[in-house]
């Protein structure tokens, strides 16, 4: 009678409780401990700085993980976000103390884009500040909420403060928008989110890394419109009009419509910073695509820019890109400008 679950409630609850503990240990706890002990950071990855770690805390406190993931799945629709994620990608995200759990940054809801590689896809701090203050300023169709409490409005900001320039329709009428320390930390954290090659040595710009990325890209269908949408539209916008005061328009741009494509190719390959276009200065950083796009892809996206939105400039070939990429004299000039 003592072993009868129908008459011995202590036996029933004891079996249920210890069964739950046993299954939790063999299914969740022990495998998790094994992964934490065996998981090593990827060789080319870097530990987070104190500012980036503070930014991760802001990321969690503001609930960013409720809409954004940091885990690229090995499926076709995730290829735009980077290579499939691996345990080594998260080896540097450690628990703050033995009494606190590992920060939950992976997320599960994909309301917004995956942020695993956002630091590489969008390295411009200017863009991130504008996007954080009002996402519609740089992505018209965005449904992400604004975070104005991470900024202050001041009439006379100090020279060491980060002033955020916004288009007229999105700025403040009461003064200049200044980033708080929390905003700076969050942007630093987002910029640090970059995937590294699985088997790369402890340097991210090796020739092996470059060849691998270019080889992977060459396997994709080369479509200038898609490449532009994935790499350029966040700043220059889908209509090529750019963002007033922050990112230049490509419509009727002197470089884009120039019959000589050399400067256009150099801009895409090596990036730009601190340029003046049609009398307006742009201080933001345009990332270089030298190591992430093949000659064929650079030619495709340049041809997209030169033949859309009213632009009618001569198209180029992959050979034209290769000629600029391999021109030592031009590369020396570019290095001196940087």
Short mmCIF file of N, CA and C in Angstrom, two decimals, residues 262-263 265-266 270 320-321 323-337:
data_model
loop_
_atom_site.label_atom_id
_atom_site.label_comp_id
_atom_site.label_asym_id
_atom_site.label_seq_id
_atom_site.Cartn_x
_atom_site.Cartn_y
_atom_site.Cartn_z
N UNK A 262 36.34 56.07 -61.88
CA UNK A 262 37.43 55.76 -60.94
C UNK A 262 37.09 56.18 -59.51
N UNK A 263 36.66 57.43 -59.32
CA UNK A 263 36.37 57.90 -57.96
C UNK A 263 35.19 57.14 -57.35
N UNK A 265 34.37 54.00 -57.97
CA UNK A 265 34.89 52.68 -57.56
C UNK A 265 35.72 52.79 -56.30
N UNK A 266 36.57 53.81 -56.22
CA UNK A 266 37.40 54.00 -55.03
C UNK A 266 36.55 54.23 -53.79
N UNK A 270 37.09 51.66 -50.85
CA UNK A 270 37.88 52.12 -49.71
C UNK A 270 37.11 53.01 -48.73
N UNK A 320 36.91 46.74 -64.73
CA UNK A 320 37.19 48.13 -64.34
C UNK A 320 37.47 48.20 -62.84
N UNK A 321 36.70 47.44 -62.06
CA UNK A 321 36.92 47.43 -60.60
C UNK A 321 38.27 46.82 -60.27
N UNK A 323 40.87 46.75 -62.07
CA UNK A 323 41.94 47.67 -62.46
C UNK A 323 42.21 48.69 -61.36
N UNK A 324 41.15 49.21 -60.74
CA UNK A 324 41.33 50.17 -59.64
C UNK A 324 41.86 49.45 -58.40
N UNK A 325 41.30 48.28 -58.10
CA UNK A 325 41.72 47.55 -56.91
C UNK A 325 43.21 47.18 -56.96
N UNK A 326 43.69 46.88 -58.16
CA UNK A 326 45.08 46.43 -58.29
C UNK A 326 46.03 47.54 -58.73
N UNK A 327 45.54 48.76 -58.79
CA UNK A 327 46.38 49.89 -59.21
C UNK A 327 47.15 50.41 -57.99
N UNK A 328 48.42 50.07 -57.91
CA UNK A 328 49.22 50.45 -56.74
C UNK A 328 49.32 51.97 -56.59
N UNK A 329 49.37 52.68 -57.70
CA UNK A 329 49.50 54.13 -57.62
C UNK A 329 48.26 54.74 -57.00
N UNK A 330 47.08 54.27 -57.43
CA UNK A 330 45.82 54.78 -56.86
C UNK A 330 45.70 54.39 -55.38
N UNK A 331 46.12 53.18 -55.06
CA UNK A 331 46.03 52.74 -53.67
C UNK A 331 46.93 53.55 -52.75
N UNK A 332 48.07 53.97 -53.26
CA UNK A 332 48.96 54.82 -52.46
C UNK A 332 48.31 56.16 -52.19
N UNK A 333 47.62 56.70 -53.20
CA UNK A 333 46.92 57.97 -53.02
C UNK A 333 45.81 57.81 -51.98
N UNK A 334 45.08 56.69 -52.06
CA UNK A 334 44.01 56.44 -51.10
C UNK A 334 44.55 56.32 -49.69
N UNK A 335 45.67 55.62 -49.52
CA UNK A 335 46.27 55.45 -48.19
C UNK A 335 46.69 56.80 -47.61
N UNK A 336 47.23 57.68 -48.46
CA UNK A 336 47.65 59.00 -47.98
C UNK A 336 46.43 59.83 -47.56
N UNK A 337 45.31 59.70 -48.31
CA UNK A 337 44.09 60.45 -47.96
C UNK A 337 43.52 59.98 -46.65
#
